[in-house]
Coordinates of C-alpha atoms in Angstrom, one line a residue:
X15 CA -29.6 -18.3 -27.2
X16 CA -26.3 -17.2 -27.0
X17 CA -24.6 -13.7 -27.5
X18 CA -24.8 -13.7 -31.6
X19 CA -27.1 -16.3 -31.5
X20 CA -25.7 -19.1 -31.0
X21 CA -27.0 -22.3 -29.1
X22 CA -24.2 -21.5 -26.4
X23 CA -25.5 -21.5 -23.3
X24 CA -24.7 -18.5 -21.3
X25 CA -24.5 -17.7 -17.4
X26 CA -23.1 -14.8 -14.8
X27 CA -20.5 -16.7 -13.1
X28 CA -19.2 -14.8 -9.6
X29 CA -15.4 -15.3 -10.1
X30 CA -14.3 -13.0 -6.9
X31 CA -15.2 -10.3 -4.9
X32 CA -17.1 -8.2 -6.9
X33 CA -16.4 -9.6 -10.1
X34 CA -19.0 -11.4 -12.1
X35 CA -18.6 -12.4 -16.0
X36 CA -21.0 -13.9 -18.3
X37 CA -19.0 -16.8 -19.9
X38 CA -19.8 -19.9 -21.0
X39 CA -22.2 -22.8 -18.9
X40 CA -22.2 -26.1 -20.1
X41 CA -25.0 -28.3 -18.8
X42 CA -25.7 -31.8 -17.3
X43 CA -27.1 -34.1 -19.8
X44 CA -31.1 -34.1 -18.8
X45 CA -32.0 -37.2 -16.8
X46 CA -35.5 -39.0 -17.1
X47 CA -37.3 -36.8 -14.5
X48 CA -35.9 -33.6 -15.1
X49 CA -36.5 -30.7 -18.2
X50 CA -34.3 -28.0 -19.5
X51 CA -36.0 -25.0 -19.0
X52 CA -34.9 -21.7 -20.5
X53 CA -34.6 -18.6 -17.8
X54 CA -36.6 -15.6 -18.7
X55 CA -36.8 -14.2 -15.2
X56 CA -34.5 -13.8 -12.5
X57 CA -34.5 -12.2 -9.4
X58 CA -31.6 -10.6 -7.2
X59 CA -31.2 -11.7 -3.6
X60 CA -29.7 -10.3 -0.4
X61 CA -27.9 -13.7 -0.4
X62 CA -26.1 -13.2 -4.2
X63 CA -25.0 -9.9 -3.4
X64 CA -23.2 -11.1 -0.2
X65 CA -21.8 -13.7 -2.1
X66 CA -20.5 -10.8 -4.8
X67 CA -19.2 -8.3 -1.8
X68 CA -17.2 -11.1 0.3
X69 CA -17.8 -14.7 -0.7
X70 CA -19.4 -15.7 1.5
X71 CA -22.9 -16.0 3.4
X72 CA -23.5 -17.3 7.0
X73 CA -21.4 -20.7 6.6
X74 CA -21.4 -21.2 3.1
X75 CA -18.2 -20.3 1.0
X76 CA -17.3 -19.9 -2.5
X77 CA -14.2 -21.4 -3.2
X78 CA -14.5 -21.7 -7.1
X79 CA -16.4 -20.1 -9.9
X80 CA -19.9 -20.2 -9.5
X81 CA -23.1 -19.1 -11.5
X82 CA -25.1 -17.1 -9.4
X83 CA -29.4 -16.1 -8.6
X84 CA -31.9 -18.5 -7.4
X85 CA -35.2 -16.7 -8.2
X86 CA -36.3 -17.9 -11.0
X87 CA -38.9 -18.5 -13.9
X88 CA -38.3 -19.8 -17.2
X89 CA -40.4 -21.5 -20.5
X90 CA -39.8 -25.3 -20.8
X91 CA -37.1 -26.5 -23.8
X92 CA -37.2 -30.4 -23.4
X93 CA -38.4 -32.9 -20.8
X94 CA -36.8 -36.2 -20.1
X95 CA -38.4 -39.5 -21.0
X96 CA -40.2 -39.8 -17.6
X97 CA -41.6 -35.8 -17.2
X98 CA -45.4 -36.6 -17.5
X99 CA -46.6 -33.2 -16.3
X100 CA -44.7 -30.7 -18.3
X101 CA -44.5 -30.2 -22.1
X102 CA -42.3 -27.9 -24.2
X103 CA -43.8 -24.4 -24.2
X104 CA -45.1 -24.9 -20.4
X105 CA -44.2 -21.7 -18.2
X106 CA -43.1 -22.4 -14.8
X107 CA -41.5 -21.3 -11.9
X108 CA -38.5 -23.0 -10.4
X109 CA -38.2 -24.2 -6.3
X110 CA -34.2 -24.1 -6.2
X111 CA -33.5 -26.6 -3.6
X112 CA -32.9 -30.1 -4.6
X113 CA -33.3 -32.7 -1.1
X114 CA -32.3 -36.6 -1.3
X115 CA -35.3 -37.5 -0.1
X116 CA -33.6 -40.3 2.0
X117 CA -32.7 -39.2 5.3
X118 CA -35.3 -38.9 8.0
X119 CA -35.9 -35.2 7.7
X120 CA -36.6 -35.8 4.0
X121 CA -39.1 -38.1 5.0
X122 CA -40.6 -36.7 7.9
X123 CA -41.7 -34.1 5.3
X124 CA -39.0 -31.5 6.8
X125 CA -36.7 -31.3 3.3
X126 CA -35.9 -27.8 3.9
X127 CA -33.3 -29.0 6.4
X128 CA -31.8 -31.5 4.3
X129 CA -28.1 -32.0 4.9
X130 CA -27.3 -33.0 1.4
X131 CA -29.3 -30.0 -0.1
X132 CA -28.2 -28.5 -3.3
X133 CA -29.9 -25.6 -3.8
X134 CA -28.8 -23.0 -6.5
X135 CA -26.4 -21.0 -6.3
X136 CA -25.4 -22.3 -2.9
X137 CA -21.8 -23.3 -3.2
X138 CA -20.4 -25.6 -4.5
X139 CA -24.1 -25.8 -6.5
X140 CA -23.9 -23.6 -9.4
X141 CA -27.3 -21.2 -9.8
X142 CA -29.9 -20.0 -12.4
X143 CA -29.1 -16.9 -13.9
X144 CA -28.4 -18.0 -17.0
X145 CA -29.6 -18.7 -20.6
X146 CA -30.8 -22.3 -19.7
X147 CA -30.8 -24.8 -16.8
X148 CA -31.6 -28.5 -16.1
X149 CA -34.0 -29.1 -13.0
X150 CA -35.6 -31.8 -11.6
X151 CA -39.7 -31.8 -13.1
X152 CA -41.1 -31.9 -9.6
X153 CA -39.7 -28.6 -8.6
X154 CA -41.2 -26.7 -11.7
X155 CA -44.6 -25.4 -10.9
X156 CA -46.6 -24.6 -13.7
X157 CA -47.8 -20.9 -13.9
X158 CA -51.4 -19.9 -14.0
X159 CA -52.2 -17.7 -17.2
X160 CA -52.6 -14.8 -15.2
X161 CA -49.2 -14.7 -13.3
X162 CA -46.4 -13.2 -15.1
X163 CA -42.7 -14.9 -15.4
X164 CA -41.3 -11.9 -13.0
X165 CA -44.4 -13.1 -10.5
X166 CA -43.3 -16.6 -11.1
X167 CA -39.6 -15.6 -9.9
X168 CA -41.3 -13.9 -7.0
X169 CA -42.7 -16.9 -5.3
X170 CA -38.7 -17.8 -4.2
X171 CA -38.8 -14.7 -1.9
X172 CA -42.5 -15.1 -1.2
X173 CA -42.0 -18.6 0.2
X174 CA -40.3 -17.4 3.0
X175 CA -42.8 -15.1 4.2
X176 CA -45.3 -17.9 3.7
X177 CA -43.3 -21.1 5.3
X178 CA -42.9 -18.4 8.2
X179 CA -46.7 -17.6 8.3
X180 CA -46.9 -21.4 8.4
X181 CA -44.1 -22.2 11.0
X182 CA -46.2 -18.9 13.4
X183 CA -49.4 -20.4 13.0
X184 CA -50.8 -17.0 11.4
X185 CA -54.6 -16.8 11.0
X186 CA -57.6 -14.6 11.5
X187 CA -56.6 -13.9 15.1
X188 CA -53.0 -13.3 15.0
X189 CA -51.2 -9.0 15.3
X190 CA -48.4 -9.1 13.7
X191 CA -45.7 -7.3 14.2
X192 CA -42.9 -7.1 11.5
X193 CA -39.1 -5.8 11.9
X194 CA -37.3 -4.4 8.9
X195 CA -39.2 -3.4 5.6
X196 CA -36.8 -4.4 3.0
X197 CA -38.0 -7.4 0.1
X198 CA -38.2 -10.0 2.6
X199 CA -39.8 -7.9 5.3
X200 CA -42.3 -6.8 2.8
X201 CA -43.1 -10.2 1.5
X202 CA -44.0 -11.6 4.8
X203 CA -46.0 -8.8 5.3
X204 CA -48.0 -9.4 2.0
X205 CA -48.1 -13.3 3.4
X206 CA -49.6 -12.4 6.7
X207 CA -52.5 -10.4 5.3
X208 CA -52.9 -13.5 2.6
X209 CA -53.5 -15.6 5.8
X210 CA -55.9 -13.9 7.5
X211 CA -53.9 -11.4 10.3
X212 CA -56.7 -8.8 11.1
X213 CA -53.6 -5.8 12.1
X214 CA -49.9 -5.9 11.3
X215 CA -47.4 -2.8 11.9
X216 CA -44.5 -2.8 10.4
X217 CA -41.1 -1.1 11.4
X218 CA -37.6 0.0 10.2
X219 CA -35.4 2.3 10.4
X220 CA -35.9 3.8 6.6
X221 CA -38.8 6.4 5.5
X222 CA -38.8 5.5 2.0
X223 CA -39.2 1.2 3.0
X224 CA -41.9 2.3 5.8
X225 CA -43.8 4.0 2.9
X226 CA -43.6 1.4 0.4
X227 CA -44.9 -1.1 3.4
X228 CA -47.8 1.4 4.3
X229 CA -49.2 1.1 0.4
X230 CA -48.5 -2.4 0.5
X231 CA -51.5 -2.7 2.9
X232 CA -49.7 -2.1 7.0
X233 CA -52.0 -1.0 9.2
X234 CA -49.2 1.1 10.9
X235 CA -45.9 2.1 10.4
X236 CA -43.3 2.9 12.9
X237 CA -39.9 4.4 12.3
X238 CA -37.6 3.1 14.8
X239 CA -34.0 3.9 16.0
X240 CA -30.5 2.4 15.4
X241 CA -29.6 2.4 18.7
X242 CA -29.6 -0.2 21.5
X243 CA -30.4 1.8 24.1
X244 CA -33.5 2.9 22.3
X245 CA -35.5 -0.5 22.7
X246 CA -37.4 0.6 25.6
X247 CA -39.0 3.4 23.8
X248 CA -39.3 1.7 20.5
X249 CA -41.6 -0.9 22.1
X250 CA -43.5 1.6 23.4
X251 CA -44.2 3.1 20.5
X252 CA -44.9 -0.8 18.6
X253 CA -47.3 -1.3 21.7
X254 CA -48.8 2.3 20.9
X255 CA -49.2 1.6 17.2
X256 CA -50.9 -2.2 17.5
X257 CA -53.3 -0.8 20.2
X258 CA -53.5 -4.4 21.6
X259 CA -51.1 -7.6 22.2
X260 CA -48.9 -8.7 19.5
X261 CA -49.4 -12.4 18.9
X262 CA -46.5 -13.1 16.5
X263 CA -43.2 -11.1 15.4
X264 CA -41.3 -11.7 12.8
X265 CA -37.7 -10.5 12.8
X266 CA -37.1 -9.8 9.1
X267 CA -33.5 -8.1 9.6
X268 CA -31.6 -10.2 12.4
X269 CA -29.6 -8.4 14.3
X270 CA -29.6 -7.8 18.4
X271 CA -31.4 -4.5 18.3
X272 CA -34.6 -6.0 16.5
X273 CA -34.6 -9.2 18.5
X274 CA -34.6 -8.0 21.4
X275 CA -37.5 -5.1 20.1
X276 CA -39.5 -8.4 19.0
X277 CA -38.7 -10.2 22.4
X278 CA -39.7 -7.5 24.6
X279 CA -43.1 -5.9 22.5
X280 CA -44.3 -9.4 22.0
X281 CA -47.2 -10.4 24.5
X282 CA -47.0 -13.0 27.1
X283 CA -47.5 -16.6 25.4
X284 CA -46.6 -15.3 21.9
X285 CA -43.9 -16.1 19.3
X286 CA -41.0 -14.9 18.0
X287 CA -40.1 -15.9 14.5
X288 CA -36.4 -15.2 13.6
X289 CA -36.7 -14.9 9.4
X290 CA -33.3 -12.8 8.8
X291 CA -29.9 -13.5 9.7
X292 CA -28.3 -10.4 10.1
X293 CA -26.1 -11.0 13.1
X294 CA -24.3 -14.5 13.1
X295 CA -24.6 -14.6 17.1
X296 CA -26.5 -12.1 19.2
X297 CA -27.1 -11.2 22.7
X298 CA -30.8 -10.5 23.6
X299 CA -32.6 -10.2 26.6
X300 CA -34.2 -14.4 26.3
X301 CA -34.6 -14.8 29.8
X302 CA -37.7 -12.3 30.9
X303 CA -38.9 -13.2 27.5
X304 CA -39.0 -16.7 28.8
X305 CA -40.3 -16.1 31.6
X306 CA -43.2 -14.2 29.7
X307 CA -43.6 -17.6 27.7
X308 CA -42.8 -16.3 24.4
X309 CA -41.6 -18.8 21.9
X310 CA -38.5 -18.1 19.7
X311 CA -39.0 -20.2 16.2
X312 CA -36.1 -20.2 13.9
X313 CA -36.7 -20.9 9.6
X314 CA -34.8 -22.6 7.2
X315 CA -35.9 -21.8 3.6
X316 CA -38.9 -23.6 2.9
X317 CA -41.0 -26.2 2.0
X318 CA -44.1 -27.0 -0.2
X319 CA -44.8 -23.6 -0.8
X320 CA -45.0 -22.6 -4.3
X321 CA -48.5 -24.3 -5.0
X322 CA -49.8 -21.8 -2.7
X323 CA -47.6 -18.8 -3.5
X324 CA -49.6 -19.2 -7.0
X325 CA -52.3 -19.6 -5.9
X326 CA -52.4 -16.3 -3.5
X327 CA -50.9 -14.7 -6.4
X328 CA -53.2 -16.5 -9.5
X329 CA -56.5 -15.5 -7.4
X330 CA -55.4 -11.7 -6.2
X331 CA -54.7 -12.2 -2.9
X332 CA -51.1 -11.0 -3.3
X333 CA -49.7 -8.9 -5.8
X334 CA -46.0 -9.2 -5.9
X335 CA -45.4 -6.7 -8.8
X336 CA -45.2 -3.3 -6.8
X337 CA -41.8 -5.2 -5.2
X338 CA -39.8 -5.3 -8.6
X339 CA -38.4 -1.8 -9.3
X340 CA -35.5 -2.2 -10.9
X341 CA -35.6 -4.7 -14.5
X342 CA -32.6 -5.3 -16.4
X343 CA -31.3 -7.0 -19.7
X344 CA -28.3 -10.2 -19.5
X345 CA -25.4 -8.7 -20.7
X346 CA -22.1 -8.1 -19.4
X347 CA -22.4 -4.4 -18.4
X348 CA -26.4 -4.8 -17.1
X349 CA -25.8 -7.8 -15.0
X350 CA -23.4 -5.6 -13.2
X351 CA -25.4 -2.8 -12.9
X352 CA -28.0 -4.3 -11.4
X353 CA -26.1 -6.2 -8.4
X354 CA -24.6 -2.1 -7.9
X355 CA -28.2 -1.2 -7.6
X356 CA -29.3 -4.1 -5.6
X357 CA -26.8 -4.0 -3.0
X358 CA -26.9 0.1 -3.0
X359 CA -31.1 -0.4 -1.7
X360 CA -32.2 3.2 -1.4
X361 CA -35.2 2.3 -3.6
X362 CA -34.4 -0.8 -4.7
X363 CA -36.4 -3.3 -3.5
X364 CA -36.6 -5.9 -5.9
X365 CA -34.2 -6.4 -9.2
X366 CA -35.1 -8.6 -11.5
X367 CA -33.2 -9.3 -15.0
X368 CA -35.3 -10.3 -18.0
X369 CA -33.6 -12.7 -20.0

């Protein structure tokens, strides 16, 4: 419902930098394979705040009002004549990209990297938080009794822990090293331990985020510096911590300093996944990690991932719910509270609005 009570559908809709308003959002009629599901949980990510501070993220631009967030979980309001696996009343967590399913990467199984991708709250594709939304029925999971709807929002940001465990090869043998401790830092970490890495350290540059990694199961913690010139010594000090070879890193923040820390502490033959995009273009040292054999694998999103986020989550193997430390309520003055606390951090890690 509406402010008041009425059936008007409301969503935050990012109408410049830093201005968001909650105004009216009127729907697509629902086709025969999608359902209207009403949003009861939405998460804040790096991504909508960057949108809120300049516009913009990486290549995408916002060049007219858009409703913003893309985690989310909701309750089903009506399916469409076709929906045979959802009913009214069904809890479920949303996957926000929508693929054509046409072109060859579609069909090679590689959606993700879909050129005609609309994914929520990617512009000019409007996004989630708000009172209701119409998705397609195949990319509403159905929530397991014991997962919450702020769990359910959590498997947006735990799919890209999980497709990068997946794109690594992480198993029983793999060390894993991970760079930066902030949400998506923290949820590949939780990931890797779901599939089977016997020893993972974990580094930033921030006590509070290295201490909220160290309860969230890290079998070491380094605190690292800002500066370039310390990479030698940080890598010593990764090297120290692992007390063995580091099979895969995952750089969770992006930026030239931490690649080239991942390049250079990774062992010879192992792989260097590149999860956050902190720096548009960076120089690092590629060619003696080349000539060490280490593999550089870039992600995209993800793909097929929410069956298996709920199910690490429905049988224990992850527990999302020490992330979300911040909740708020959808009106006017909480919605913009909570992007001030998200994109302050300090110990936010994850926000989440309860609609």
């Amino acid at each position: 419902m509406g402010k008041g009570g009425s059936d008007e559908n409301m969503a935050a809709w990012l109408l410049g930098v830093n201005t968001l308003k909650i105004q009216p959002f009127n729907l697509p009629a629902l086709g025969p394979h999608d359902v209207r599901v009403r949003m009861k949980a939405v998460g804040i990510c790096g991504s909508d705040v960057h949108y809120l501070k300049t516009m913009r993220c990486a290549d995408f631009v916002v060049k007219e009002p858009m409703v913003i967030g893309h985690e989310c979980a909701g309750i089903i309001e009506e399916v469409g004549g076709e929906v045979k696996t959802l009913v009214p009343g069904d809890r479920v967590a949303l996957e926000p990209g929508i693929s054509c399913w046409r072109c060859d990467l579609c069909k090679e199984g590689r959606y993700n990297l879909c050129p005609e991708m609309k994914f929520f709250a990617t512009p000019p594709v409007h996004g989630s938080l708000a009172n209701q939304v119409v998705h397609p029925a195949d990319l509403c999971f159905k929530l397991p009794d014991n997962i919450s709807l702020e769990e359910g929002a959590m498997c947006e940001p735990l799919s890209v822990g999980v497709h990068a465990c997946r794109r690594a090869n992480v198993g029983p043998e793999t060390n894993i090293l991970v760079l930066g401790a902030g949400p998506i830092g923290l949820v590949t970490l939780l990931a890797a331990r779901a599939f089977g890495a016997p020893r993972i350290v974990i580094v930033d540059v921030d006590d509070y985020r290295l201490s909220v990694a160290k309860k969230l199961g890290a079998d070491d913690i380094v605190k690292v510096s800002i500066n370039l010139q310390d990479v030698a010594t940080d890598i010593e000090n990764i090297q120290k911590a692992m007390g063995g070879g580091i099979d895969v890193s995952f750089d969770c923040a992006g930026f030239n300093k931490t690649m080239s820390t991942a390049l250079g502490a990774t062992r010879p033959g192992g792989k260097v996944c590149l999860v956050g995009m902190g720096h548009h273009e960076m120089t690092v040292p590629l060619t003696p990690a080349a000539a060490r054999e280490v593999d550089v694998i870039g992600i995209f999103r993800y793909k097929n991932t929410w069956p298996l986020c709920l199910e690490f989550l429905r049988s224990g193997k992850i527990d999302v719910k020490p992330l979300i430390t911040h909740r708020f309520g959808f009106s006017q003055k909480e919605v913009e509270e909570a992007f001030e606390t998200s994109a302050r951090g300090g110990d936010a890690i994850k926000v989440m609005f309860n609609l």
